[in-house]
mmCIF file with all atom_site columns, C-alpha atoms in Angstrom:
data_model
loop_
_atom_site.group_PDB
_atom_site.id
_atom_site.type_symbol
_atom_site.label_atom_id
_atom_site.label_alt_id
_atom_site.label_comp_id
_atom_site.label_asym_id
_atom_site.label_entity_id
_atom_site.label_seq_id
_atom_site.pdbx_PDB_ins_code
_atom_site.Cartn_x
_atom_site.Cartn_y
_atom_site.Cartn_z
_atom_site.occupancy
_atom_site.B_iso_or_equiv
_atom_site.pdbx_formal_charge
_atom_site.auth_seq_id
_atom_site.auth_comp_id
_atom_site.auth_asym_id
_atom_site.auth_atom_id
_atom_site.pdbx_PDB_model_num
ATOM 1   C CA . ALA A 1 1   ? 0.127   0.133  0.177   1.00 78.00 ? 290 ALA A CA 1
ATOM 2   C CA . GLN A 1 2   ? 1.201   3.476  -0.746  1.00 85.00 ? 291 GLN A CA 1
ATOM 3   C CA . SER A 1 3   ? 1.858   5.810  2.238   1.00 91.00 ? 292 SER A CA 1
ATOM 4   C CA . VAL A 1 4   ? 3.403   8.994  3.089   1.00 95.00 ? 293 VAL A CA 1
ATOM 5   C CA . ALA A 1 5   ? 4.995   10.052 6.452   1.00 96.00 ? 294 ALA A CA 1
ATOM 6   C CA . GLN A 1 6   ? 5.665   13.664 7.677   1.00 97.00 ? 295 GLN A CA 1
ATOM 7   C CA . PRO A 1 7   ? 7.330   12.667 11.068  1.00 96.00 ? 296 PRO A CA 1
ATOM 8   C CA . GLU A 1 8   ? 7.124   16.321 12.618  1.00 96.00 ? 297 GLU A CA 1
ATOM 9   C CA . ASP A 1 9   ? 3.667   17.976 13.367  1.00 95.00 ? 298 ASP A CA 1
ATOM 10  C CA . GLN A 1 10  ? 5.480   21.289 13.779  1.00 97.00 ? 299 GLN A CA 1
ATOM 11  C CA . VAL A 1 11  ? 8.985   22.584 12.941  1.00 98.00 ? 300 VAL A CA 1
ATOM 12  C CA . ASN A 1 12  ? 9.888   25.929 14.209  1.00 98.00 ? 301 ASN A CA 1
ATOM 13  C CA . VAL A 1 13  ? 12.736  28.078 12.904  1.00 98.00 ? 302 VAL A CA 1
ATOM 14  C CA . ALA A 1 14  ? 14.049  31.635 13.030  1.00 98.00 ? 303 ALA A CA 1
ATOM 15  C CA . GLU A 1 15  ? 13.774  33.814 10.194  1.00 98.00 ? 304 GLU A CA 1
ATOM 16  C CA . GLY A 1 16  ? 16.902  33.724 8.143   1.00 97.00 ? 305 GLY A CA 1
ATOM 17  C CA . ASN A 1 17  ? 17.759  30.338 9.121   1.00 98.00 ? 306 ASN A CA 1
ATOM 18  C CA . PRO A 1 18  ? 17.678  27.453 6.733   1.00 97.00 ? 307 PRO A CA 1
ATOM 19  C CA . LEU A 1 19  ? 14.516  25.169 7.087   1.00 97.00 ? 308 LEU A CA 1
ATOM 20  C CA . THR A 1 20  ? 13.770  21.403 6.492   1.00 98.00 ? 309 THR A CA 1
ATOM 21  C CA . VAL A 1 21  ? 10.315  19.797 6.415   1.00 98.00 ? 310 VAL A CA 1
ATOM 22  C CA . LYS A 1 22  ? 10.716  15.902 6.419   1.00 98.00 ? 311 LYS A CA 1
ATOM 23  C CA . CYS A 1 23  ? 8.927   13.394 4.206   1.00 98.00 ? 312 CYS A CA 1
ATOM 24  C CA . THR A 1 24  ? 9.125   9.700  3.504   1.00 97.00 ? 313 THR A CA 1
ATOM 25  C CA . TYR A 1 25  ? 7.090   7.670  1.382   1.00 95.00 ? 314 TYR A CA 1
ATOM 26  C CA . SER A 1 26  ? 6.251   4.068  0.416   1.00 93.00 ? 315 SER A CA 1
ATOM 27  C CA . VAL A 1 27  ? 4.953   3.229  -3.103  1.00 87.00 ? 316 VAL A CA 1
ATOM 28  C CA . SER A 1 28  ? 5.030   0.572  -5.552  1.00 83.00 ? 317 SER A CA 1
ATOM 29  C CA . GLY A 1 29  ? 6.829   1.517  -8.761  1.00 81.00 ? 318 GLY A CA 1
ATOM 30  C CA . ASN A 1 30  ? 8.319   4.863  -9.503  1.00 83.00 ? 319 ASN A CA 1
ATOM 31  C CA . PRO A 1 31  ? 7.038   7.696  -7.419  1.00 87.00 ? 320 PRO A CA 1
ATOM 32  C CA . TYR A 1 32  ? 5.643   10.996 -8.327  1.00 89.00 ? 321 TYR A CA 1
ATOM 33  C CA . LEU A 1 33  ? 6.192   13.321 -5.357  1.00 92.00 ? 322 LEU A CA 1
ATOM 34  C CA . PHE A 1 34  ? 4.689   16.506 -4.602  1.00 93.00 ? 323 PHE A CA 1
ATOM 35  C CA . TRP A 1 35  ? 4.897   19.341 -1.973  1.00 96.00 ? 324 TRP A CA 1
ATOM 36  C CA . TYR A 1 36  ? 1.876   21.621 -1.439  1.00 95.00 ? 325 TYR A CA 1
ATOM 37  C CA . VAL A 1 37  ? 1.526   24.538 0.940   1.00 96.00 ? 326 VAL A CA 1
ATOM 38  C CA . GLN A 1 38  ? -1.651  25.667 2.832   1.00 94.00 ? 327 GLN A CA 1
ATOM 39  C CA . TYR A 1 39  ? -2.412  29.093 4.173   1.00 92.00 ? 328 TYR A CA 1
ATOM 40  C CA . PRO A 1 40  ? -5.128  29.651 6.817   1.00 87.00 ? 329 PRO A CA 1
ATOM 41  C CA . ASN A 1 41  ? -8.383  29.224 5.319   1.00 82.00 ? 330 ASN A CA 1
ATOM 42  C CA . ARG A 1 42  ? -7.093  28.598 1.959   1.00 85.00 ? 331 ARG A CA 1
ATOM 43  C CA . GLY A 1 43  ? -6.770  25.892 -0.722  1.00 87.00 ? 332 GLY A CA 1
ATOM 44  C CA . LEU A 1 44  ? -3.499  23.936 -1.377  1.00 90.00 ? 333 LEU A CA 1
ATOM 45  C CA . GLN A 1 45  ? -0.810  25.543 -3.547  1.00 92.00 ? 334 GLN A CA 1
ATOM 46  C CA . PHE A 1 46  ? 1.473   23.599 -5.593  1.00 91.00 ? 335 PHE A CA 1
ATOM 47  C CA . LEU A 1 47  ? 5.148   24.063 -4.762  1.00 95.00 ? 336 LEU A CA 1
ATOM 48  C CA . LEU A 1 48  ? 7.153   21.584 -6.650  1.00 93.00 ? 337 LEU A CA 1
ATOM 49  C CA . LYS A 1 49  ? 7.274   17.996 -7.806  1.00 91.00 ? 338 LYS A CA 1
ATOM 50  C CA . TYR A 1 50  ? 9.609   15.278 -8.666  1.00 91.00 ? 339 TYR A CA 1
ATOM 51  C CA . ILE A 1 51  ? 8.826   12.846 -11.417 1.00 86.00 ? 340 ILE A CA 1
ATOM 52  C CA . THR A 1 52  ? 12.214  11.802 -12.823 1.00 83.00 ? 341 THR A CA 1
ATOM 53  C CA . GLY A 1 53  ? 15.741  13.548 -13.601 1.00 84.00 ? 342 GLY A CA 1
ATOM 54  C CA . ASP A 1 54  ? 17.845  15.561 -11.281 1.00 88.00 ? 343 ASP A CA 1
ATOM 55  C CA . ASN A 1 55  ? 17.301  14.579 -7.375  1.00 91.00 ? 344 ASN A CA 1
ATOM 56  C CA . LEU A 1 56  ? 17.310  18.293 -6.351  1.00 95.00 ? 345 LEU A CA 1
ATOM 57  C CA . VAL A 1 57  ? 14.139  20.040 -7.526  1.00 95.00 ? 346 VAL A CA 1
ATOM 58  C CA . LYS A 1 58  ? 13.606  23.591 -7.402  1.00 95.00 ? 347 LYS A CA 1
ATOM 59  C CA . GLY A 1 59  ? 10.089  24.983 -6.985  1.00 93.00 ? 348 GLY A CA 1
ATOM 60  C CA . SER A 1 60  ? 8.024   28.115 -6.168  1.00 91.00 ? 349 SER A CA 1
ATOM 61  C CA . TYR A 1 61  ? 9.127   30.900 -3.483  1.00 92.00 ? 350 TYR A CA 1
ATOM 62  C CA . GLY A 1 62  ? 12.684  29.641 -3.162  1.00 95.00 ? 351 GLY A CA 1
ATOM 63  C CA . PHE A 1 63  ? 11.889  26.222 -1.887  1.00 97.00 ? 352 PHE A CA 1
ATOM 64  C CA . GLU A 1 64  ? 13.554  23.072 -3.033  1.00 97.00 ? 353 GLU A CA 1
ATOM 65  C CA . ALA A 1 65  ? 13.354  19.410 -2.469  1.00 97.00 ? 354 ALA A CA 1
ATOM 66  C CA . GLU A 1 66  ? 15.861  16.431 -2.481  1.00 96.00 ? 355 GLU A CA 1
ATOM 67  C CA . PHE A 1 67  ? 14.732  13.132 -3.707  1.00 95.00 ? 356 PHE A CA 1
ATOM 68  C CA . ASN A 1 68  ? 16.592  10.226 -2.347  1.00 95.00 ? 357 ASN A CA 1
ATOM 69  C CA . LYS A 1 69  ? 15.619  6.934  -3.722  1.00 93.00 ? 358 LYS A CA 1
ATOM 70  C CA . SER A 1 70  ? 17.725  4.827  -1.197  1.00 93.00 ? 359 SER A CA 1
ATOM 71  C CA . GLN A 1 71  ? 16.068  6.587  1.908   1.00 95.00 ? 360 GLN A CA 1
ATOM 72  C CA . THR A 1 72  ? 12.810  6.868  0.326   1.00 95.00 ? 361 THR A CA 1
ATOM 73  C CA . SER A 1 73  ? 12.673  10.471 1.259   1.00 97.00 ? 362 SER A CA 1
ATOM 74  C CA . PHE A 1 74  ? 11.692  13.803 -0.220  1.00 97.00 ? 363 PHE A CA 1
ATOM 75  C CA . HIS A 1 75  ? 12.555  16.664 2.282   1.00 98.00 ? 364 HIS A CA 1
ATOM 76  C CA . LEU A 1 76  ? 11.373  20.137 1.547   1.00 98.00 ? 365 LEU A CA 1
ATOM 77  C CA . LYS A 1 77  ? 14.092  22.856 2.048   1.00 98.00 ? 366 LYS A CA 1
ATOM 78  C CA . LYS A 1 78  ? 14.832  26.669 1.989   1.00 97.00 ? 367 LYS A CA 1
ATOM 79  C CA . PRO A 1 79  ? 18.082  28.321 2.708   1.00 97.00 ? 368 PRO A CA 1
ATOM 80  C CA . SER A 1 80  ? 16.717  31.427 4.280   1.00 97.00 ? 369 SER A CA 1
ATOM 81  C CA . ALA A 1 81  ? 13.285  31.058 5.904   1.00 97.00 ? 370 ALA A CA 1
ATOM 82  C CA . LEU A 1 82  ? 10.753  34.097 5.765   1.00 97.00 ? 371 LEU A CA 1
ATOM 83  C CA . VAL A 1 83  ? 8.176   34.808 8.367   1.00 96.00 ? 372 VAL A CA 1
ATOM 84  C CA . SER A 1 84  ? 5.575   34.514 5.448   1.00 95.00 ? 373 SER A CA 1
ATOM 85  C CA . ASP A 1 85  ? 6.601   30.866 4.734   1.00 96.00 ? 374 ASP A CA 1
ATOM 86  C CA . SER A 1 86  ? 4.757   30.102 8.093   1.00 97.00 ? 375 SER A CA 1
ATOM 87  C CA . ALA A 1 87  ? 1.985   27.712 6.975   1.00 97.00 ? 376 ALA A CA 1
ATOM 88  C CA . LEU A 1 88  ? 0.926   23.997 6.547   1.00 96.00 ? 377 LEU A CA 1
ATOM 89  C CA . TYR A 1 89  ? 2.929   21.908 4.456   1.00 97.00 ? 378 TYR A CA 1
ATOM 90  C CA . PHE A 1 90  ? 1.862   18.655 2.682   1.00 96.00 ? 379 PHE A CA 1
ATOM 91  C CA . CYS A 1 91  ? 4.000   16.031 1.120   1.00 97.00 ? 380 CYS A CA 1
ATOM 92  C CA . ALA A 1 92  ? 2.147   13.683 -1.362  1.00 94.00 ? 381 ALA A CA 1
ATOM 93  C CA . VAL A 1 93  ? 2.866   10.778 -3.604  1.00 91.00 ? 382 VAL A CA 1
ATOM 94  C CA . SER A 1 94  ? 1.237   8.998  -6.478  1.00 84.00 ? 383 SER A CA 1
ATOM 95  C CA . SER A 1 95  ? 2.619   6.009  -8.426  1.00 70.00 ? 384 SER A CA 1
ATOM 96  C CA . SER A 1 96  ? 3.552   6.452  -12.040 1.00 59.00 ? 385 SER A CA 1
ATOM 97  C CA . SER A 1 97  ? 1.599   3.112  -12.714 1.00 55.00 ? 386 SER A CA 1
ATOM 98  C CA . SER A 1 98  ? -1.855  4.875  -11.827 1.00 55.00 ? 387 SER A CA 1
ATOM 99  C CA . ASN A 1 99  ? -1.213  8.360  -13.108 1.00 61.00 ? 388 ASN A CA 1
ATOM 100 C CA . THR A 1 100 ? -4.770  9.571  -12.700 1.00 70.00 ? 389 THR A CA 1
ATOM 101 C CA . GLY A 1 101 ? -4.352  12.519 -10.381 1.00 71.00 ? 390 GLY A CA 1
ATOM 102 C CA . LYS A 1 102 ? -4.786  10.522 -7.284  1.00 84.00 ? 391 LYS A CA 1
ATOM 103 C CA . LEU A 1 103 ? -2.633  11.489 -4.417  1.00 89.00 ? 392 LEU A CA 1
ATOM 104 C CA . ILE A 1 104 ? -1.738  10.090 -1.012  1.00 91.00 ? 393 ILE A CA 1
ATOM 105 C CA . PHE A 1 105 ? -0.967  12.675 1.582   1.00 94.00 ? 394 PHE A CA 1
ATOM 106 C CA . GLY A 1 106 ? 1.034   12.909 4.600   1.00 95.00 ? 395 GLY A CA 1
ATOM 107 C CA . GLN A 1 107 ? -0.596  14.260 7.662   1.00 95.00 ? 396 GLN A CA 1
ATOM 108 C CA . GLY A 1 108 ? 1.015   17.745 7.309   1.00 95.00 ? 397 GLY A CA 1
ATOM 109 C CA . THR A 1 109 ? 3.590   19.745 9.068   1.00 97.00 ? 398 THR A CA 1
ATOM 110 C CA . THR A 1 110 ? 2.993   23.163 10.431  1.00 96.00 ? 399 THR A CA 1
ATOM 111 C CA . LEU A 1 111 ? 5.934   25.431 9.828   1.00 97.00 ? 400 LEU A CA 1
ATOM 112 C CA . GLN A 1 112 ? 6.395   28.381 12.054  1.00 97.00 ? 401 GLN A CA 1
ATOM 113 C CA . VAL A 1 113 ? 8.862   30.967 11.320  1.00 97.00 ? 402 VAL A CA 1
ATOM 114 C CA . LYS A 1 114 ? 9.668   33.408 14.172  1.00 96.00 ? 403 LYS A CA 1
ATOM 115 C CA . PRO A 1 115 ? 11.048  37.004 13.493  1.00 95.00 ? 404 PRO A CA 1
ATOM 116 C CA . ASN B 2 1   ? -8.534  32.333 -15.186 1.00 57.00 ? 180 ASN B CA 1
ATOM 117 C CA . ALA B 2 2   ? -10.828 30.562 -12.702 1.00 68.00 ? 181 ALA B CA 1
ATOM 118 C CA . GLY B 2 3   ? -9.071  27.378 -12.405 1.00 91.00 ? 182 GLY B CA 1
ATOM 119 C CA . VAL B 2 4   ? -10.965 25.022 -9.901  1.00 94.00 ? 183 VAL B CA 1
ATOM 120 C CA . THR B 2 5   ? -14.135 26.610 -8.300  1.00 95.00 ? 184 THR B CA 1
ATOM 121 C CA . GLN B 2 6   ? -15.780 25.285 -5.272  1.00 96.00 ? 185 GLN B CA 1
ATOM 122 C CA . THR B 2 7   ? -19.184 26.329 -3.865  1.00 96.00 ? 186 THR B CA 1
ATOM 123 C CA . PRO B 2 8   ? -20.355 26.910 -1.116  1.00 96.00 ? 187 PRO B CA 1
ATOM 124 C CA . LYS B 2 9   ? -17.309 27.968 1.002   1.00 95.00 ? 188 LYS B CA 1
ATOM 125 C CA . PHE B 2 10  ? -18.979 27.588 4.055   1.00 96.00 ? 189 PHE B CA 1
ATOM 126 C CA . GLN B 2 11  ? -22.172 25.487 4.920   1.00 96.00 ? 190 GLN B CA 1
ATOM 127 C CA . VAL B 2 12  ? -23.759 24.524 8.219   1.00 97.00 ? 191 VAL B CA 1
ATOM 128 C CA . LEU B 2 13  ? -25.948 21.299 7.913   1.00 97.00 ? 192 LEU B CA 1
ATOM 129 C CA . LYS B 2 14  ? -28.429 19.502 10.415  1.00 97.00 ? 193 LYS B CA 1
ATOM 130 C CA . THR B 2 15  ? -27.770 15.809 10.937  1.00 97.00 ? 194 THR B CA 1
ATOM 131 C CA . GLY B 2 16  ? -29.711 13.932 8.258   1.00 97.00 ? 195 GLY B CA 1
ATOM 132 C CA . GLN B 2 17  ? -29.898 16.534 5.698   1.00 97.00 ? 196 GLN B CA 1
ATOM 133 C CA . SER B 2 18  ? -28.569 16.125 2.195   1.00 96.00 ? 197 SER B CA 1
ATOM 134 C CA . MET B 2 19  ? -26.682 18.636 0.074   1.00 96.00 ? 198 MET B CA 1
ATOM 135 C CA . THR B 2 20  ? -24.452 18.856 -2.958  1.00 98.00 ? 199 THR B CA 1
ATOM 136 C CA . LEU B 2 21  ? -20.898 20.493 -2.892  1.00 98.00 ? 200 LEU B CA 1
ATOM 137 C CA . GLN B 2 22  ? -20.284 22.022 -6.339  1.00 98.00 ? 201 GLN B CA 1
ATOM 138 C CA . CYS B 2 23  ? -16.946 21.750 -8.280  1.00 97.00 ? 202 CYS B CA 1
ATOM 139 C CA . ALA B 2 24  ? -16.138 23.176 -11.681 1.00 97.00 ? 203 ALA B CA 1
ATOM 140 C CA . GLN B 2 25  ? -12.862 23.475 -13.489 1.00 96.00 ? 204 GLN B CA 1
ATOM 141 C CA . ASP B 2 26  ? -12.320 25.528 -16.800 1.00 94.00 ? 205 ASP B CA 1
ATOM 142 C CA . MET B 2 27  ? -8.913  23.844 -17.705 1.00 92.00 ? 206 MET B CA 1
ATOM 143 C CA . ASN B 2 28  ? -10.441 21.022 -19.721 1.00 92.00 ? 207 ASN B CA 1
ATOM 144 C CA . HIS B 2 29  ? -8.881  18.327 -17.314 1.00 92.00 ? 208 HIS B CA 1
ATOM 145 C CA . GLU B 2 30  ? -10.105 14.816 -17.664 1.00 92.00 ? 209 GLU B CA 1
ATOM 146 C CA . TYR B 2 31  ? -9.086  13.961 -13.969 1.00 93.00 ? 210 TYR B CA 1
ATOM 147 C CA . MET B 2 32  ? -11.079 15.519 -11.263 1.00 95.00 ? 211 MET B CA 1
ATOM 148 C CA . SER B 2 33  ? -11.284 14.300 -7.479  1.00 95.00 ? 212 SER B CA 1
ATOM 149 C CA . TRP B 2 34  ? -12.594 15.183 -3.939  1.00 97.00 ? 213 TRP B CA 1
ATOM 150 C CA . TYR B 2 35  ? -10.682 14.982 -0.949  1.00 96.00 ? 214 TYR B CA 1
ATOM 151 C CA . ARG B 2 36  ? -11.758 15.837 2.687   1.00 97.00 ? 215 ARG B CA 1
ATOM 152 C CA . GLN B 2 37  ? -9.097  17.174 5.217   1.00 95.00 ? 216 GLN B CA 1
ATOM 153 C CA . ASP B 2 38  ? -9.251  16.587 8.779   1.00 93.00 ? 217 ASP B CA 1
ATOM 154 C CA . PRO B 2 39  ? -6.778  17.649 11.466  1.00 86.00 ? 218 PRO B CA 1
ATOM 155 C CA . GLY B 2 40  ? -3.708  15.476 11.850  1.00 84.00 ? 219 GLY B CA 1
ATOM 156 C CA . MET B 2 41  ? -4.946  13.234 8.943   1.00 86.00 ? 220 MET B CA 1
ATOM 157 C CA . GLY B 2 42  ? -3.840  15.084 5.929   1.00 90.00 ? 221 GLY B CA 1
ATOM 158 C CA . LEU B 2 43  ? -6.119  14.948 2.914   1.00 93.00 ? 222 LEU B CA 1
ATOM 159 C CA . ARG B 2 44  ? -7.836  11.491 2.131   1.00 94.00 ? 223 ARG B CA 1
ATOM 160 C CA . LEU B 2 45  ? -9.491  10.750 -1.184  1.00 94.00 ? 224 LEU B CA 1
ATOM 161 C CA . ILE B 2 46  ? -13.215 10.524 -1.273  1.00 96.00 ? 225 ILE B CA 1
ATOM 162 C CA . HIS B 2 47  ? -14.179 9.804  -4.905  1.00 96.00 ? 226 HIS B CA 1
ATOM 163 C CA . TYR B 2 48  ? -12.349 10.540 -8.328  1.00 93.00 ? 227 TYR B CA 1
ATOM 164 C CA . SER B 2 49  ? -13.132 10.569 -12.082 1.00 94.00 ? 228 SER B CA 1
ATOM 165 C CA . VAL B 2 50  ? -10.981 9.968  -15.087 1.00 91.00 ? 229 VAL B CA 1
ATOM 166 C CA . GLY B 2 51  ? -13.319 11.389 -17.432 1.00 91.00 ? 230 GLY B CA 1
ATOM 167 C CA . ALA B 2 52  ? -17.023 12.219 -18.116 1.00 92.00 ? 231 ALA B CA 1
ATOM 168 C CA . GLY B 2 53  ? -19.343 9.374  -17.110 1.00 94.00 ? 232 GLY B CA 1
ATOM 169 C CA . ILE B 2 54  ? -16.497 7.398  -15.197 1.00 93.00 ? 233 ILE B CA 1
ATOM 170 C CA . THR B 2 55  ? -16.199 7.614  -11.475 1.00 95.00 ? 234 THR B CA 1
ATOM 171 C CA . ASP B 2 56  ? -14.577 5.446  -8.852  1.00 93.00 ? 235 ASP B CA 1
ATOM 172 C CA . GLN B 2 57  ? -14.330 5.085  -5.035  1.00 94.00 ? 236 GLN B CA 1
ATOM 173 C CA . GLY B 2 58  ? -11.189 6.578  -3.195  1.00 92.00 ? 237 GLY B CA 1
ATOM 174 C CA . GLU B 2 59  ? -10.242 5.754  0.523   1.00 91.00 ? 238 GLU B CA 1
ATOM 175 C CA . VAL B 2 60  ? -13.397 7.214  2.270   1.00 95.00 ? 239 VAL B CA 1
ATOM 176 C CA . PRO B 2 61  ? -16.446 6.929  0.055   1.00 96.00 ? 240 PRO B CA 1
ATOM 177 C CA . ASN B 2 62  ? -19.029 6.028  2.341   1.00 96.00 ? 241 ASN B CA 1
ATOM 178 C CA . GLY B 2 63  ? -21.778 8.577  2.791   1.00 96.00 ? 242 GLY B CA 1
ATOM 179 C CA . TYR B 2 64  ? -20.964 10.340 -0.574  1.00 97.00 ? 243 TYR B CA 1
ATOM 180 C CA . ASN B 2 65  ? -22.221 10.117 -3.948  1.00 97.00 ? 244 ASN B CA 1
ATOM 181 C CA . VAL B 2 66  ? -20.503 11.511 -7.176  1.00 97.00 ? 245 VAL B CA 1
ATOM 182 C CA . SER B 2 67  ? -21.493 11.786 -10.885 1.00 96.00 ? 246 SER B CA 1
ATOM 183 C CA . ARG B 2 68  ? -19.538 13.195 -13.684 1.00 96.00 ? 247 ARG B CA 1
ATOM 184 C CA . SER B 2 69  ? -21.890 14.167 -16.602 1.00 96.00 ? 248 SER B CA 1
ATOM 185 C CA . THR B 2 70  ? -19.569 16.998 -18.323 1.00 96.00 ? 249 THR B CA 1
ATOM 186 C CA . THR B 2 71  ? -15.880 17.303 -18.292 1.00 95.00 ? 250 THR B CA 1
ATOM 187 C CA . GLU B 2 72  ? -16.171 20.590 -16.493 1.00 96.00 ? 251 GLU B CA 1
ATOM 188 C CA . ASP B 2 73  ? -18.259 19.596 -13.404 1.00 97.00 ? 252 ASP B CA 1
ATOM 189 C CA . PHE B 2 74  ? -17.759 17.067 -10.502 1.00 98.00 ? 253 PHE B CA 1
ATOM 190 C CA . PRO B 2 75  ? -20.277 17.563 -7.666  1.00 98.00 ? 254 PRO B CA 1
ATOM 191 C CA . LEU B 2 76  ? -20.287 15.610 -4.362  1.00 98.00 ? 255 LEU B CA 1
ATOM 192 C CA . ARG B 2 77  ? -23.292 14.759 -2.790  1.00 98.00 ? 256 ARG B CA 1
ATOM 193 C CA . LEU B 2 78  ? -23.934 14.226 0.914   1.00 96.00 ? 257 LEU B CA 1
ATOM 194 C CA . LEU B 2 79  ? -26.751 11.888 1.047   1.00 92.00 ? 258 LEU B CA 1
ATOM 195 C CA . SER B 2 80  ? -27.670 12.013 4.910   1.00 96.00 ? 259 SER B CA 1
ATOM 196 C CA . ALA B 2 81  ? -25.378 14.192 6.635   1.00 96.00 ? 260 ALA B CA 1
ATOM 197 C CA . ALA B 2 82  ? -23.665 12.924 9.926   1.00 97.00 ? 261 ALA B CA 1
ATOM 198 C CA . PRO B 2 83  ? -21.376 14.710 12.368  1.00 97.00 ? 262 PRO B CA 1
ATOM 199 C CA . SER B 2 84  ? -18.440 12.727 11.348  1.00 96.00 ? 263 SER B CA 1
ATOM 200 C CA . GLN B 2 85  ? -18.723 14.422 8.048   1.00 97.00 ? 264 GLN B CA 1
ATOM 201 C CA . THR B 2 86  ? -17.745 17.819 9.443   1.00 97.00 ? 265 THR B CA 1
ATOM 202 C CA . SER B 2 87  ? -14.619 18.517 7.606   1.00 97.00 ? 266 SER B CA 1
ATOM 203 C CA . VAL B 2 88  ? -12.969 20.616 4.953   1.00 96.00 ? 267 VAL B CA 1
ATOM 204 C CA . TYR B 2 89  ? -13.561 19.409 1.322   1.00 97.00 ? 268 TYR B CA 1
ATOM 205 C CA . PHE B 2 90  ? -11.358 20.130 -1.564  1.00 96.00 ? 269 PHE B CA 1
ATOM 206 C CA . CYS B 2 91  ? -11.998 19.485 -5.035  1.00 96.00 ? 270 CYS B CA 1
ATOM 207 C CA . ALA B 2 92  ? -8.841  18.895 -7.558  1.00 94.00 ? 271 ALA B CA 1
ATOM 208 C CA . SER B 2 93  ? -8.354  18.501 -11.138 1.00 94.00 ? 272 SER B CA 1
ATOM 209 C CA . SER B 2 94  ? -5.427  17.582 -13.397 1.00 90.00 ? 273 SER B CA 1
ATOM 210 C CA . THR B 2 95  ? -4.481  16.591 -16.998 1.00 86.00 ? 274 THR B CA 1
ATOM 211 C CA . TYR B 2 96  ? -2.267  13.735 -18.186 1.00 77.00 ? 275 TYR B CA 1
ATOM 212 C CA . ARG B 2 97  ? 1.269   14.839 -18.868 1.00 72.00 ? 276 ARG B CA 1
ATOM 213 C CA . SER B 2 98  ? 4.126   12.632 -19.602 1.00 64.00 ? 277 SER B CA 1
ATOM 214 C CA . SER B 2 99  ? 6.160   14.720 -17.395 1.00 66.00 ? 278 SER B CA 1
ATOM 215 C CA . GLY B 2 100 ? 3.837   14.140 -14.342 1.00 69.00 ? 279 GLY B CA 1
ATOM 216 C CA . ASN B 2 101 ? 0.391   15.764 -13.726 1.00 74.00 ? 280 ASN B CA 1
ATOM 217 C CA . THR B 2 102 ? 0.261   18.710 -11.584 1.00 82.00 ? 281 THR B CA 1
ATOM 218 C CA . ILE B 2 103 ? -3.045  18.661 -9.496  1.00 88.00 ? 282 ILE B CA 1
ATOM 219 C CA . TYR B 2 104 ? -4.783  21.928 -8.861  1.00 91.00 ? 283 TYR B CA 1
ATOM 220 C CA . PHE B 2 105 ? -6.902  22.515 -5.796  1.00 93.00 ? 284 PHE B CA 1
ATOM 221 C CA . GLY B 2 106 ? -10.020 24.601 -5.252  1.00 94.00 ? 285 GLY B CA 1
ATOM 222 C CA . GLU B 2 107 ? -10.351 26.947 -2.317  1.00 93.00 ? 286 GLU B CA 1
ATOM 223 C CA . GLY B 2 108 ? -12.206 24.545 -0.236  1.00 94.00 ? 287 GLY B CA 1
ATOM 224 C CA . SER B 2 109 ? -15.681 24.208 1.338   1.00 96.00 ? 288 SER B CA 1
ATOM 225 C CA . TRP B 2 110 ? -15.732 24.081 5.233   1.00 95.00 ? 289 TRP B CA 1
ATOM 226 C CA . LEU B 2 111 ? -18.754 21.842 6.296   1.00 97.00 ? 290 LEU B CA 1
ATOM 227 C CA . THR B 2 112 ? -20.260 21.662 9.769   1.00 97.00 ? 291 THR B CA 1
ATOM 228 C CA . VAL B 2 113 ? -22.713 19.022 10.702  1.00 97.00 ? 292 VAL B CA 1
ATOM 229 C CA . VAL B 2 114 ? -24.678 19.639 13.831  1.00 97.00 ? 293 VAL B CA 1
#
């Protein structure tokens, strides 16, 4: 069965420091991996995806994510956090063998960036 | 440039009432889906569709009904609302790309069942 784990309910960082939000996955076949961000009372905004190719994926708002096949991880990173990055972040996966737009989501990680 | 549009944004229902959450997309996407979001559980797939006239169940389909008569619309029906259906509902759409789908979400519908 496919699954996604985000081991941290909340991540706290100071503005200007680097941030990492962790994600591990389990999927049969080649994984399609996604990160979404949700601001309060809003929908999900797409940040980035990994389908194939370079293990380091660059996305919106200065975020990037590193795909590690051996560790089955897809951690979200940003070199210098902003207070405006404070939000709820979701990692999601689908299998390339069922590429119909269905996603399995992690439980979400709240990022709190303090001034 | 509407994207995925959901209505209503907020709704309060009494137990046993029925209602329909509307979802429309203007991107000619063949794939559409409904998710519910509950605290600490992420988003879970309720129903999905791979094209007009084709629907299938997701992870948590009980108590919900869908149909897809057009490419643009994918309504979600609550047949007899229960307090356990209090949640935030998201509609999503995407299209096939060999480089991988990007799935676009609506702004959400906040439903409270009392």
